[in-house]
Amino acid sequence: MGMAVDGLISGLNTTDLINQLMQAEGVPQTLLKTKVTDSTTYITAMQSLNTKVAALADLATKTAKPAASDLHTATSSSDKVVVTAGTGAVDGTIDFTVDKVAQSQVTVTGPLTQWPDEPPVLTFVAADGTMKQVTASSSSLADVAAAINKAGVGVTATRVAAGLDPSTGEKVYRLQLSSTKTGVEGSFTAYRGSTTDVSAGTASNLLTEPGAAQVRQAQDAQITLWSGTGAAQAVTSSTNTFADVLPGVSMTVSAASTTPVTLTVARDDKAISDVAKSLITSLNDIFALIATKQAVSTTTNATGGTVVTAGTFTGDSTVRDANQKLLDAASAPIDGVSPSTYGISITSDGNMTFDADKFATALAADPEKVKAAVAAVAQRVADAATAASDKYDGTITTKITGEQSTVKSLNSQISDWDTRLADRRASLEKTYANLEVNLQKLQSQSNWLTGQLAGLSTSS
């Protein structure tokens, strides 16, 4: 902006005059800025709606899958047996006893001040016969333990203080060797010597060394089904978890017991109801947002007149269409049966309601039909929500993209107007500056003429 000095000759307040003229000149740009503000508000509201609709599409897609309503509870009569039911579980009960729990192998060496070989070479033979050789950097028991732990042989080694050597008074230690896996498959045999020595039968089994001991045998967990009957059947697991005794059911045991444990699997009606309710809640959240943004508000201006202000979504066909399609998807009949039969109903104000009691009654009467109905409604809602919110060609997404392009164009026009108005202000400032110069010249001429006329009167 150029610097303007108020009229020194004319006495005009040219700064205010130019500002008033520029205000009139800038009306088109002001209108453009108002459009940008309105469009930005609209874009923000549409993006919020699109996010909710996209989330609904994801939820409805998951709800439409059979696994969403294939829900069961699993309980056991013992707090030492924890059970969970997943997809594919079948209602029923079964009795069993827990005979053994899984455990890892623990072996300790005899008391040592250092490893008897230099360099220490050990070989570990796994339950499947696989052999792995370990060589330590020195005969220090700490180095031997470190070498075993780094070798990845399925065994961890810990140096444990074991008092003093009665002959020398030196500190002695034992190496505790523990399998990293529970169950028989985690068992191992440790030898002093190389794999060649083991194969040749010349390596020394650590358990045959003086003072060595097997602290704990590797053991599989075991349960017996129908214990005490002619149909008794033992089932084992390398861990304390049994995942294949019953379809879709996982159980973890923590203690052996001869007392029979009863495992019960039942359909989880509450969880299935919650799935349907969640879908309706998500739909109503979207309907509420749209209703709020469509609402027309009225206020009173300073003169007492009524001012009516349209909502952001008022009259928007894209939003109206998405709202109607979602409502239709949730409320239309399924194979000629209204969703209200299952507790899913449309209200007079364009929302949905979920009657948990009615749903529970229908589910108890015909669970498969009700679950199929929920899946059908969810799939229709998923299709409608995806059509509106798809990140490439969703109707709401496309509307947002188009409005963003409009804002970009408007901002470009506003920028052009900045240049145009700056040039116009400079032109006005120059015009009024020239006016002052010309007025000064005229005033000088007037003063000169006045002097000349005064001189003529005196001479005559």
One Martini backbone bead per residue (centre of mass of N, CA, C, O) as a GRO file, in nm:
protein
  460
    1MET     BB    1   0.096   0.037   0.024
    2GLY     BB    2   0.068   0.352  -0.019
    3MET     BB    3   0.145   0.683   0.059
    4ALA     BB    4  -0.084   0.912   0.216
    5VAL     BB    5  -0.163   1.264   0.194
    6ASP     BB    6  -0.340   1.491   0.299
    7GLY     BB    7  -0.474   1.774   0.184
    8LEU     BB    8  -0.296   2.078   0.178
    9ILE     BB    9  -0.480   2.246  -0.028
   10SER     BB   10  -0.782   2.124  -0.030
   11GLY     BB   11  -0.855   1.972   0.261
   12LEU     BB   12  -0.871   1.681   0.207
   13ASN     BB   13  -0.953   1.344   0.312
   14THR     BB   14  -0.793   1.120   0.126
   15THR     BB   15  -0.774   0.865   0.294
   16ASP     BB   16  -1.078   0.819   0.341
   17LEU     BB   17  -1.163   0.836   0.048
   18ILE     BB   18  -0.996   0.594  -0.055
   19ASN     BB   19  -1.108   0.384   0.143
   20GLN     BB   20  -1.399   0.403   0.039
   21LEU     BB   21  -1.338   0.330  -0.253
   22MET     BB   22  -1.202   0.052  -0.184
   23GLN     BB   23  -1.445  -0.076  -0.051
   24ALA     BB   24  -1.613  -0.078  -0.309
   25GLU     BB   25  -1.404  -0.229  -0.488
   26GLY     BB   26  -1.392  -0.491  -0.270
   27VAL     BB   27  -1.664  -0.645  -0.281
   28PRO     BB   28  -1.601  -0.894  -0.460
   29GLN     BB   29  -1.382  -1.006  -0.266
   30THR     BB   30  -1.562  -1.036  -0.015
   31LEU     BB   31  -1.749  -1.243  -0.145
   32LEU     BB   32  -1.530  -1.455  -0.192
   33LYS     BB   33  -1.451  -1.491   0.109
   34THR     BB   34  -1.728  -1.587   0.201
   35LYS     BB   35  -1.730  -1.840   0.025
   36VAL     BB   36  -1.484  -1.972   0.154
   37THR     BB   37  -1.593  -1.994   0.439
   38ASP     BB   38  -1.843  -2.162   0.370
   39SER     BB   39  -1.690  -2.396   0.228
   40THR     BB   40  -1.511  -2.476   0.466
   41THR     BB   41  -1.740  -2.550   0.656
   42TYR     BB   42  -1.859  -2.767   0.471
   43ILE     BB   43  -1.613  -2.950   0.446
   44THR     BB   44  -1.582  -3.016   0.745
   45ALA     BB   45  -1.863  -3.146   0.777
   46MET     BB   46  -1.826  -3.364   0.553
   47GLN     BB   47  -1.579  -3.502   0.676
   48SER     BB   48  -1.718  -3.590   0.934
   49LEU     BB   49  -1.933  -3.761   0.795
   50ASN     BB   50  -1.742  -3.947   0.633
   51THR     BB   51  -1.606  -4.077   0.877
   52LYS     BB   52  -1.863  -4.208   0.993
   53VAL     BB   53  -1.945  -4.370   0.740
   54ALA     BB   54  -1.683  -4.534   0.717
   55ALA     BB   55  -1.709  -4.668   0.995
   56LEU     BB   56  -1.977  -4.804   0.930
   57ALA     BB   57  -1.877  -4.977   0.697
   58ASP     BB   58  -1.684  -5.146   0.868
   59LEU     BB   59  -1.884  -5.249   1.078
   60ALA     BB   60  -2.091  -5.378   0.879
   61THR     BB   61  -1.896  -5.575   0.743
   62LYS     BB   62  -1.837  -5.736   1.002
   63THR     BB   63  -2.136  -5.800   1.079
   64ALA     BB   64  -2.197  -5.971   0.808
   65LYS     BB   65  -2.033  -6.181   0.926
   66PRO     BB   66  -2.065  -6.481   1.079
   67ALA     BB   67  -1.862  -6.428   1.320
   68ALA     BB   68  -2.020  -6.191   1.459
   69SER     BB   69  -2.262  -6.414   1.561
   70ASP     BB   70  -2.049  -6.641   1.655
   71LEU     BB   71  -2.133  -6.654   1.984
   72HIS     BB   72  -1.970  -6.757   2.292
   73THR     BB   73  -1.967  -6.929   2.596
   74ALA     BB   74  -1.714  -7.031   2.844
   75THR     BB   75  -1.714  -7.275   3.109
   76SER     BB   76  -1.588  -7.371   3.434
   77SER     BB   77  -1.576  -7.557   3.747
   78SER     BB   78  -1.273  -7.447   3.742
   79ASP     BB   79  -1.008  -7.225   3.834
   80LYS     BB   80  -0.784  -7.419   3.671
   81VAL     BB   81  -0.981  -7.356   3.419
   82VAL     BB   82  -0.947  -7.182   3.114
   83VAL     BB   83  -1.200  -7.056   2.892
   84THR     BB   84  -1.257  -7.014   2.531
   85ALA     BB   85  -1.470  -6.878   2.274
   86GLY     BB   86  -1.507  -6.910   1.926
   87THR     BB   87  -1.510  -6.971   1.621
   88GLY     BB   88  -1.713  -7.269   1.592
   89ALA     BB   89  -1.864  -7.309   1.828
   90VAL     BB   90  -2.035  -7.554   2.037
   91ASP     BB   91  -2.287  -7.649   2.202
   92GLY     BB   92  -2.206  -7.775   2.536
   93THR     BB   93  -2.075  -8.062   2.724
   94ILE     BB   94  -1.780  -8.158   2.932
   95ASP     BB   95  -1.577  -8.410   3.083
   96PHE     BB   96  -1.275  -8.389   3.298
   97THR     BB   97  -0.936  -8.454   3.372
   98VAL     BB   98  -0.634  -8.343   3.534
   99ASP     BB   99  -0.331  -8.505   3.528
  100LYS     BB  100  -0.133  -8.291   3.380
  101VAL     BB  101   0.124  -8.061   3.355
  102ALA     BB  102   0.329  -7.869   3.198
  103GLN     BB  103   0.693  -7.909   3.157
  104SER     BB  104   1.016  -7.840   3.201
  105GLN     BB  105   1.346  -7.897   3.177
  106VAL     BB  106   1.577  -7.966   3.463
  107THR     BB  107   1.933  -7.925   3.490
  108VAL     BB  108   2.220  -8.012   3.697
  109THR     BB  109   2.525  -7.976   3.793
  110GLY     BB  110   2.787  -8.006   3.943
  111PRO     BB  111   3.020  -7.881   4.136
  112LEU     BB  112   3.207  -7.583   4.025
  113THR     BB  113   3.476  -7.367   3.939
  114GLN     BB  114   3.515  -7.501   3.653
  115TRP     BB  115   3.557  -7.612   3.359
  116PRO     BB  116   3.716  -7.916   3.271
  117ASP     BB  117   3.752  -7.780   2.992
  118GLU     BB  118   4.001  -7.679   2.724
  119PRO     BB  119   3.780  -7.598   2.565
  120PRO     BB  120   3.450  -7.579   2.592
  121VAL     BB  121   3.250  -7.867   2.490
  122LEU     BB  122   2.912  -7.895   2.374
  123THR     BB  123   2.618  -8.115   2.349
  124PHE     BB  124   2.287  -8.100   2.211
  125VAL     BB  125   2.001  -8.319   2.240
  126ALA     BB  126   1.712  -8.351   2.108
  127ALA     BB  127   1.415  -8.518   2.087
  128ASP     BB  128   1.471  -8.550   1.757
  129GLY     BB  129   1.813  -8.572   1.747
  130THR     BB  130   1.925  -8.304   1.742
  131MET     BB  131   2.246  -8.146   1.697
  132LYS     BB  132   2.438  -7.912   1.914
  133GLN     BB  133   2.718  -7.707   1.923
  134VAL     BB  134   2.927  -7.575   2.198
  135THR     BB  135   3.164  -7.297   2.235
  136ALA     BB  136   3.368  -7.162   2.462
  137SER     BB  137   3.608  -6.915   2.549
  138SER     BB  138   3.607  -7.050   2.842
  139SER     BB  139   3.609  -7.208   3.170
  140SER     BB  140   3.413  -7.020   3.254
  141LEU     BB  141   3.092  -7.041   3.367
  142ALA     BB  142   2.996  -6.775   3.247
  143ASP     BB  143   3.088  -6.840   2.953
  144VAL     BB  144   2.926  -7.098   2.919
  145ALA     BB  145   2.646  -6.975   2.963
  146ALA     BB  146   2.665  -6.764   2.737
  147ALA     BB  147   2.705  -6.964   2.500
  148ILE     BB  148   2.437  -7.114   2.532
  149ASN     BB  149   2.244  -6.863   2.509
  150LYS     BB  150   2.354  -6.788   2.209
  151ALA     BB  151   2.303  -7.068   2.040
  152GLY     BB  152   2.006  -7.179   2.014
  153VAL     BB  153   1.927  -7.485   2.168
  154GLY     BB  154   1.675  -7.468   2.381
  155VAL     BB  155   1.870  -7.353   2.613
  156THR     BB  156   1.922  -7.245   2.943
  157ALA     BB  157   2.178  -7.075   3.140
  158THR     BB  158   2.271  -7.091   3.499
  159ARG     BB  159   2.457  -6.946   3.747
  160VAL     BB  160   2.497  -7.114   4.067
  161ALA     BB  161   2.545  -7.090   4.383
  162ALA     BB  162   2.734  -7.363   4.595
  163GLY     BB  163   2.951  -7.243   4.766
  164LEU     BB  164   3.228  -7.428   4.904
  165ASP     BB  165   3.522  -7.574   4.885
  166PRO     BB  166   3.639  -7.789   5.127
  167SER     BB  167   3.945  -7.784   5.033
  168THR     BB  168   3.993  -7.462   4.920
  169GLY     BB  169   3.748  -7.237   4.951
  170GLU     BB  170   3.615  -7.211   4.693
  171LYS     BB  171   3.398  -7.115   4.476
  172VAL     BB  172   3.094  -7.267   4.380
  173TYR     BB  173   2.909  -7.407   4.093
  174ARG     BB  174   2.612  -7.427   3.901
  175LEU     BB  175   2.447  -7.552   3.618
  176GLN     BB  176   2.142  -7.446   3.485
  177LEU     BB  177   1.932  -7.642   3.272
  178SER     BB  178   1.678  -7.510   3.047
  179SER     BB  179   1.406  -7.542   2.877
  180THR     BB  180   1.216  -7.335   2.653
  181LYS     BB  181   1.019  -7.577   2.653
  182THR     BB  182   0.746  -7.744   2.690
  183GLY     BB  183   0.751  -8.063   2.704
  184VAL     BB  184   0.882  -8.330   2.539
  185GLU     BB  185   0.995  -8.155   2.294
  186GLY     BB  186   1.201  -8.001   2.517
  187SER     BB  187   1.390  -8.211   2.548
  188PHE     BB  188   1.727  -8.309   2.674
  189THR     BB  189   2.081  -8.371   2.606
  190ALA     BB  190   2.394  -8.338   2.779
  191TYR     BB  191   2.736  -8.293   2.661
  192ARG     BB  192   3.072  -8.376   2.677
  193GLY     BB  193   3.141  -8.265   2.363
  194SER     BB  194   3.110  -8.346   2.049
  195THR     BB  195   2.927  -8.465   1.792
  196THR     BB  196   3.132  -8.687   1.730
  197ASP     BB  197   3.141  -8.804   2.017
  198VAL     BB  198   2.845  -8.878   2.031
  199SER     BB  199   2.838  -9.067   1.785
  200ALA     BB  200   3.077  -9.249   1.915
  201GLY     BB  201   3.026  -9.267   2.245
  202THR     BB  202   3.250  -9.059   2.410
  203ALA     BB  203   3.063  -8.888   2.550
  204SER     BB  204   2.955  -8.703   2.836
  205ASN     BB  205   2.703  -8.720   3.048
  206LEU     BB  206   2.609  -8.486   3.272
  207LEU     BB  207   2.434  -8.683   3.460
  208THR     BB  208   2.707  -8.862   3.528
  209GLU     BB  209   2.808  -8.655   3.699
  210PRO     BB  210   2.905  -8.543   3.984
  211GLY     BB  211   2.605  -8.408   4.134
  212ALA     BB  212   2.408  -8.452   3.929
  213ALA     BB  213   2.066  -8.347   3.813
  214GLN     BB  214   1.718  -8.410   3.781
  215VAL     BB  215   1.479  -8.184   3.859
  216ARG     BB  216   1.308  -8.193   3.575
  217GLN     BB  217   1.082  -8.323   3.373
  218ALA     BB  218   0.962  -8.351   3.081
  219GLN     BB  219   0.607  -8.246   3.019
  220ASP     BB  220   0.295  -8.318   2.940
  221ALA     BB  221  -0.012  -8.238   2.910
  222GLN     BB  222  -0.311  -8.396   3.073
  223ILE     BB  223  -0.624  -8.531   2.971
  224THR     BB  224  -0.944  -8.687   3.063
  225LEU     BB  225  -1.201  -8.821   2.904
  226TRP     BB  226  -1.438  -8.982   3.063
  227SER     BB  227  -1.356  -9.061   3.334
  228GLY     BB  228  -1.419  -9.399   3.438
  229THR     BB  229  -1.471  -9.509   3.155
  230GLY     BB  230  -1.476  -9.687   2.857
  231ALA     BB  231  -1.417  -9.386   2.701
  232ALA     BB  232  -1.153  -9.314   2.788
  233GLN     BB  233  -0.944  -9.017   2.701
  234ALA     BB  234  -0.635  -8.911   2.614
  235VAL     BB  235  -0.492  -8.572   2.622
  236THR     BB  236  -0.227  -8.386   2.473
  237SER     BB  237   0.020  -8.118   2.560
  238SER     BB  238   0.303  -7.912   2.547
  239THR     BB  239   0.102  -7.737   2.679
  240ASN     BB  240  -0.161  -7.589   2.881
  241THR     BB  241  -0.298  -7.583   2.595
  242PHE     BB  242  -0.623  -7.659   2.450
  243ALA     BB  243  -0.744  -7.635   2.095
  244ASP     BB  244  -0.882  -7.949   1.997
  245VAL     BB  245  -1.120  -8.074   2.161
  246LEU     BB  246  -1.301  -7.829   2.075
  247PRO     BB  247  -1.468  -7.639   1.876
  248GLY     BB  248  -1.351  -7.312   1.929
  249VAL     BB  249  -1.188  -7.417   2.191
  250SER     BB  250  -1.002  -7.289   2.471
  251MET     BB  251  -0.777  -7.445   2.716
  252THR     BB  252  -0.633  -7.376   3.048
  253VAL     BB  253  -0.411  -7.528   3.261
  254SER     BB  254  -0.272  -7.525   3.625
  255ALA     BB  255  -0.382  -7.807   3.753
  256ALA     BB  256  -0.399  -8.097   3.905
  257SER     BB  257  -0.694  -8.330   3.900
  258THR     BB  258  -0.945  -8.571   3.995
  259THR     BB  259  -1.156  -8.370   3.959
  260PRO     BB  260  -1.405  -8.307   3.776
  261VAL     BB  261  -1.453  -8.117   3.477
  262THR     BB  262  -1.684  -7.873   3.359
  263LEU     BB  263  -1.766  -7.793   3.025
  264THR     BB  264  -1.934  -7.495   2.892
  265VAL     BB  265  -2.130  -7.425   2.595
  266ALA     BB  266  -2.278  -7.108   2.486
  267ARG     BB  267  -2.479  -6.891   2.366
  268ASP     BB  268  -2.429  -6.530   2.320
  269ASP     BB  269  -2.684  -6.319   2.333
  270LYS     BB  270  -2.568  -6.049   2.431
  271ALA     BB  271  -2.344  -6.018   2.217
  272ILE     BB  272  -2.533  -6.024   1.973
  273SER     BB  273  -2.701  -5.780   2.060
  274ASP     BB  274  -2.461  -5.578   2.063
  275VAL     BB  275  -2.405  -5.589   1.763
  276ALA     BB  276  -2.676  -5.472   1.669
  277LYS     BB  277  -2.673  -5.215   1.844
  278SER     BB  278  -2.414  -5.088   1.727
  279LEU     BB  279  -2.528  -5.038   1.445
  280ILE     BB  280  -2.763  -4.848   1.532
  281THR     BB  281  -2.591  -4.637   1.679
  282SER     BB  282  -2.423  -4.550   1.433
  283LEU     BB  283  -2.659  -4.454   1.263
  284ASN     BB  284  -2.775  -4.238   1.466
  285ASP     BB  285  -2.523  -4.063   1.468
  286ILE     BB  286  -2.557  -3.973   1.173
  287PHE     BB  287  -2.847  -3.863   1.184
  288ALA     BB  288  -2.785  -3.645   1.398
  289LEU     BB  289  -2.579  -3.483   1.238
  290ILE     BB  290  -2.760  -3.412   1.000
  291ALA     BB  291  -2.989  -3.273   1.157
  292THR     BB  292  -2.813  -3.046   1.275
  293LYS     BB  293  -2.708  -2.939   0.985
  294GLN     BB  294  -3.017  -2.888   0.874
  295ALA     BB  295  -3.092  -2.683   1.064
  296VAL     BB  296  -3.295  -2.403   1.121
  297SER     BB  297  -3.229  -2.072   1.222
  298THR     BB  298  -3.345  -1.812   1.457
  299THR     BB  299  -3.316  -1.454   1.475
  300THR     BB  300  -3.261  -1.127   1.621
  301ASN     BB  301  -3.222  -0.818   1.536
  302ALA     BB  302  -3.175  -0.484   1.614
  303THR     BB  303  -3.477  -0.420   1.482
  304GLY     BB  304  -3.652  -0.704   1.533
  305GLY     BB  305  -3.588  -0.894   1.322
  306THR     BB  306  -3.593  -1.186   1.134
  307VAL     BB  307  -3.335  -1.441   1.119
  308VAL     BB  308  -3.254  -1.675   0.871
  309THR     BB  309  -3.058  -1.984   0.910
  310ALA     BB  310  -2.893  -2.207   0.746
  311GLY     BB  311  -2.768  -2.501   0.729
  312THR     BB  312  -2.506  -2.673   0.604
  313PHE     BB  313  -2.723  -2.913   0.487
  314THR     BB  314  -2.929  -2.746   0.362
  315GLY     BB  315  -3.044  -2.885   0.063
  316ASP     BB  316  -2.854  -3.133   0.042
  317SER     BB  317  -2.854  -3.397  -0.175
  318THR     BB  318  -2.623  -3.581  -0.084
  319VAL     BB  319  -2.707  -3.610   0.212
  320ARG     BB  320  -2.999  -3.698   0.168
  321ASP     BB  321  -2.931  -3.956   0.010
  322ALA     BB  322  -2.758  -4.099   0.224
  323ASN     BB  323  -2.970  -4.104   0.447
  324GLN     BB  324  -3.188  -4.268   0.292
  325LYS     BB  325  -3.018  -4.522   0.225
  326LEU     BB  326  -2.955  -4.601   0.516
  327LEU     BB  327  -3.249  -4.625   0.610
  328ASP     BB  328  -3.336  -4.839   0.405
  329ALA     BB  329  -3.125  -5.057   0.477
  330ALA     BB  330  -3.235  -5.087   0.785
  331SER     BB  331  -3.575  -5.112   0.714
  332ALA     BB  332  -3.599  -5.317   0.516
  333PRO     BB  333  -3.698  -5.601   0.418
  334ILE     BB  334  -3.649  -5.961   0.491
  335ASP     BB  335  -3.794  -6.172   0.310
  336GLY     BB  336  -4.070  -6.002   0.397
  337VAL     BB  337  -3.937  -5.908   0.674
  338SER     BB  338  -3.939  -5.707   0.927
  339PRO     BB  339  -3.704  -5.581   1.148
  340SER     BB  340  -3.914  -5.541   1.384
  341THR     BB  341  -3.929  -5.844   1.458
  342TYR     BB  342  -3.615  -5.796   1.586
  343GLY     BB  343  -3.610  -5.479   1.702
  344ILE     BB  344  -3.584  -5.313   1.421
  345SER     BB  345  -3.669  -4.967   1.402
  346ILE     BB  346  -3.856  -4.703   1.280
  347THR     BB  347  -3.906  -4.367   1.315
  348SER     BB  348  -4.076  -4.064   1.279
  349ASP     BB  349  -3.775  -3.901   1.281
  350GLY     BB  350  -3.556  -4.092   1.123
  351ASN     BB  351  -3.485  -4.331   1.307
  352MET     BB  352  -3.349  -4.584   1.517
  353THR     BB  353  -3.440  -4.886   1.692
  354PHE     BB  354  -3.359  -5.097   1.987
  355ASP     BB  355  -3.504  -5.406   2.102
  356ALA     BB  356  -3.374  -5.622   2.322
  357ASP     BB  357  -3.616  -5.803   2.403
  358LYS     BB  358  -3.717  -5.873   2.120
  359PHE     BB  359  -3.451  -5.992   2.023
  360ALA     BB  360  -3.425  -6.217   2.237
  361THR     BB  361  -3.686  -6.366   2.163
  362ALA     BB  362  -3.611  -6.425   1.866
  363LEU     BB  363  -3.343  -6.572   1.924
  364ALA     BB  364  -3.463  -6.806   2.093
  365ALA     BB  365  -3.657  -6.912   1.865
  366ASP     BB  366  -3.445  -6.817   1.600
  367PRO     BB  367  -3.120  -6.778   1.565
  368GLU     BB  368  -3.052  -6.808   1.260
  369LYS     BB  369  -3.253  -6.600   1.150
  370VAL     BB  370  -3.151  -6.355   1.310
  371LYS     BB  371  -2.855  -6.361   1.217
  372ALA     BB  372  -2.928  -6.330   0.916
  373ALA     BB  373  -3.070  -6.056   0.943
  374VAL     BB  374  -2.832  -5.895   1.050
  375ALA     BB  375  -2.647  -5.951   0.808
  376ALA     BB  376  -2.831  -5.821   0.594
  377VAL     BB  377  -2.843  -5.538   0.708
  378ALA     BB  378  -2.536  -5.492   0.721
  379GLN     BB  379  -2.483  -5.521   0.416
  380ARG     BB  380  -2.660  -5.285   0.323
  381VAL     BB  381  -2.517  -5.071   0.490
  382ALA     BB  382  -2.236  -5.114   0.372
  383ASP     BB  383  -2.310  -5.039   0.081
  384ALA     BB  384  -2.416  -4.751   0.139
  385ALA     BB  385  -2.164  -4.642   0.289
  386THR     BB  386  -1.960  -4.695   0.063
  387ALA     BB  387  -2.097  -4.524  -0.162
  388ALA     BB  388  -2.045  -4.255   0.011
  389SER     BB  389  -1.717  -4.308   0.131
  390ASP     BB  390  -1.544  -4.370  -0.082
  391LYS     BB  391  -1.217  -4.262  -0.159
  392TYR     BB  392  -1.289  -4.237  -0.477
  393ASP     BB  393  -1.644  -4.259  -0.538
  394GLY     BB  394  -1.791  -4.126  -0.330
  395THR     BB  395  -2.035  -3.899  -0.290
  396ILE     BB  396  -1.904  -3.738  -0.060
  397THR     BB  397  -1.617  -3.731  -0.163
  398THR     BB  398  -1.680  -3.586  -0.431
  399LYS     BB  399  -1.797  -3.333  -0.301
  400ILE     BB  400  -1.542  -3.248  -0.153
  401THR     BB  401  -1.355  -3.227  -0.397
  402GLY     BB  402  -1.521  -3.010  -0.545
  403GLU     BB  403  -1.507  -2.794  -0.316
  404GLN     BB  404  -1.197  -2.774  -0.310
  405SER     BB  405  -1.173  -2.665  -0.599
  406THR     BB  406  -1.338  -2.411  -0.550
  407VAL     BB  407  -1.153  -2.287  -0.332
  408LYS     BB  408  -0.905  -2.268  -0.509
  409SER     BB  409  -1.031  -2.075  -0.716
  410LEU     BB  410  -1.109  -1.848  -0.517
  411ASN     BB  411  -0.821  -1.792  -0.414
  412SER     BB  412  -0.716  -1.703  -0.688
  413GLN     BB  413  -0.909  -1.461  -0.719
  414ILE     BB  414  -0.823  -1.314  -0.461
  415SER     BB  415  -0.532  -1.272  -0.550
  416ASP     BB  416  -0.601  -1.100  -0.796
  417TRP     BB  417  -0.745  -0.878  -0.630
  418ASP     BB  418  -0.500  -0.779  -0.478
  419THR     BB  419  -0.360  -0.661  -0.724
  420ARG     BB  420  -0.591  -0.479  -0.828
  421LEU     BB  421  -0.622  -0.307  -0.565
  422ALA     BB  422  -0.336  -0.203  -0.549
  423ASP     BB  423  -0.346  -0.052  -0.817
  424ARG     BB  424  -0.590   0.126  -0.748
  425ARG     BB  425  -0.467   0.273  -0.506
  426ALA     BB  426  -0.227   0.391  -0.654
  427SER     BB  427  -0.400   0.554  -0.855
  428LEU     BB  428  -0.549   0.731  -0.646
  429GLU     BB  429  -0.302   0.855  -0.509
  430LYS     BB  430  -0.198   0.986  -0.770
  431THR     BB  431  -0.445   1.159  -0.835
  432TYR     BB  432  -0.449   1.324  -0.565
  433ALA     BB  433  -0.163   1.431  -0.594
  434ASN     BB  434  -0.211   1.583  -0.860
  435LEU     BB  435  -0.430   1.766  -0.752
  436GLU     BB  436  -0.251   1.919  -0.553
  437VAL     BB  437  -0.055   2.028  -0.759
  438ASN     BB  438  -0.260   2.183  -0.933
  439LEU     BB  439  -0.372   2.357  -0.702
  440GLN     BB  440  -0.105   2.496  -0.642
  441LYS     BB  441  -0.076   2.632  -0.914
  442LEU     BB  442  -0.341   2.788  -0.909
  443GLN     BB  443  -0.276   2.942  -0.651
  444SER     BB  444  -0.030   3.087  -0.762
  445GLN     BB  445  -0.172   3.228  -0.995
  446SER     BB  446  -0.377   3.373  -0.821
  447ASN     BB  447  -0.171   3.537  -0.658
  448TRP     BB  448  -0.042   3.681  -0.899
  449LEU     BB  449  -0.295   3.818  -1.011
  450THR     BB  450  -0.365   3.970  -0.757
  451GLY     BB  451  -0.105   4.139  -0.758
  452GLN     BB  452  -0.142   4.272  -1.035
  453LEU     BB  453  -0.412   4.410  -0.977
  454ALA     BB  454  -0.313   4.577  -0.740
  455GLY     BB  455  -0.101   4.740  -0.908
  456LEU     BB  456  -0.294   4.881  -1.107
  457SER     BB  457  -0.458   5.044  -0.899
  458THR     BB  458  -0.222   5.217  -0.793
  459SER     BB  459  -0.124   5.354  -1.064
  460SER     BB  460  -0.416   5.491  -1.127
   0.00000   0.00000   0.00000
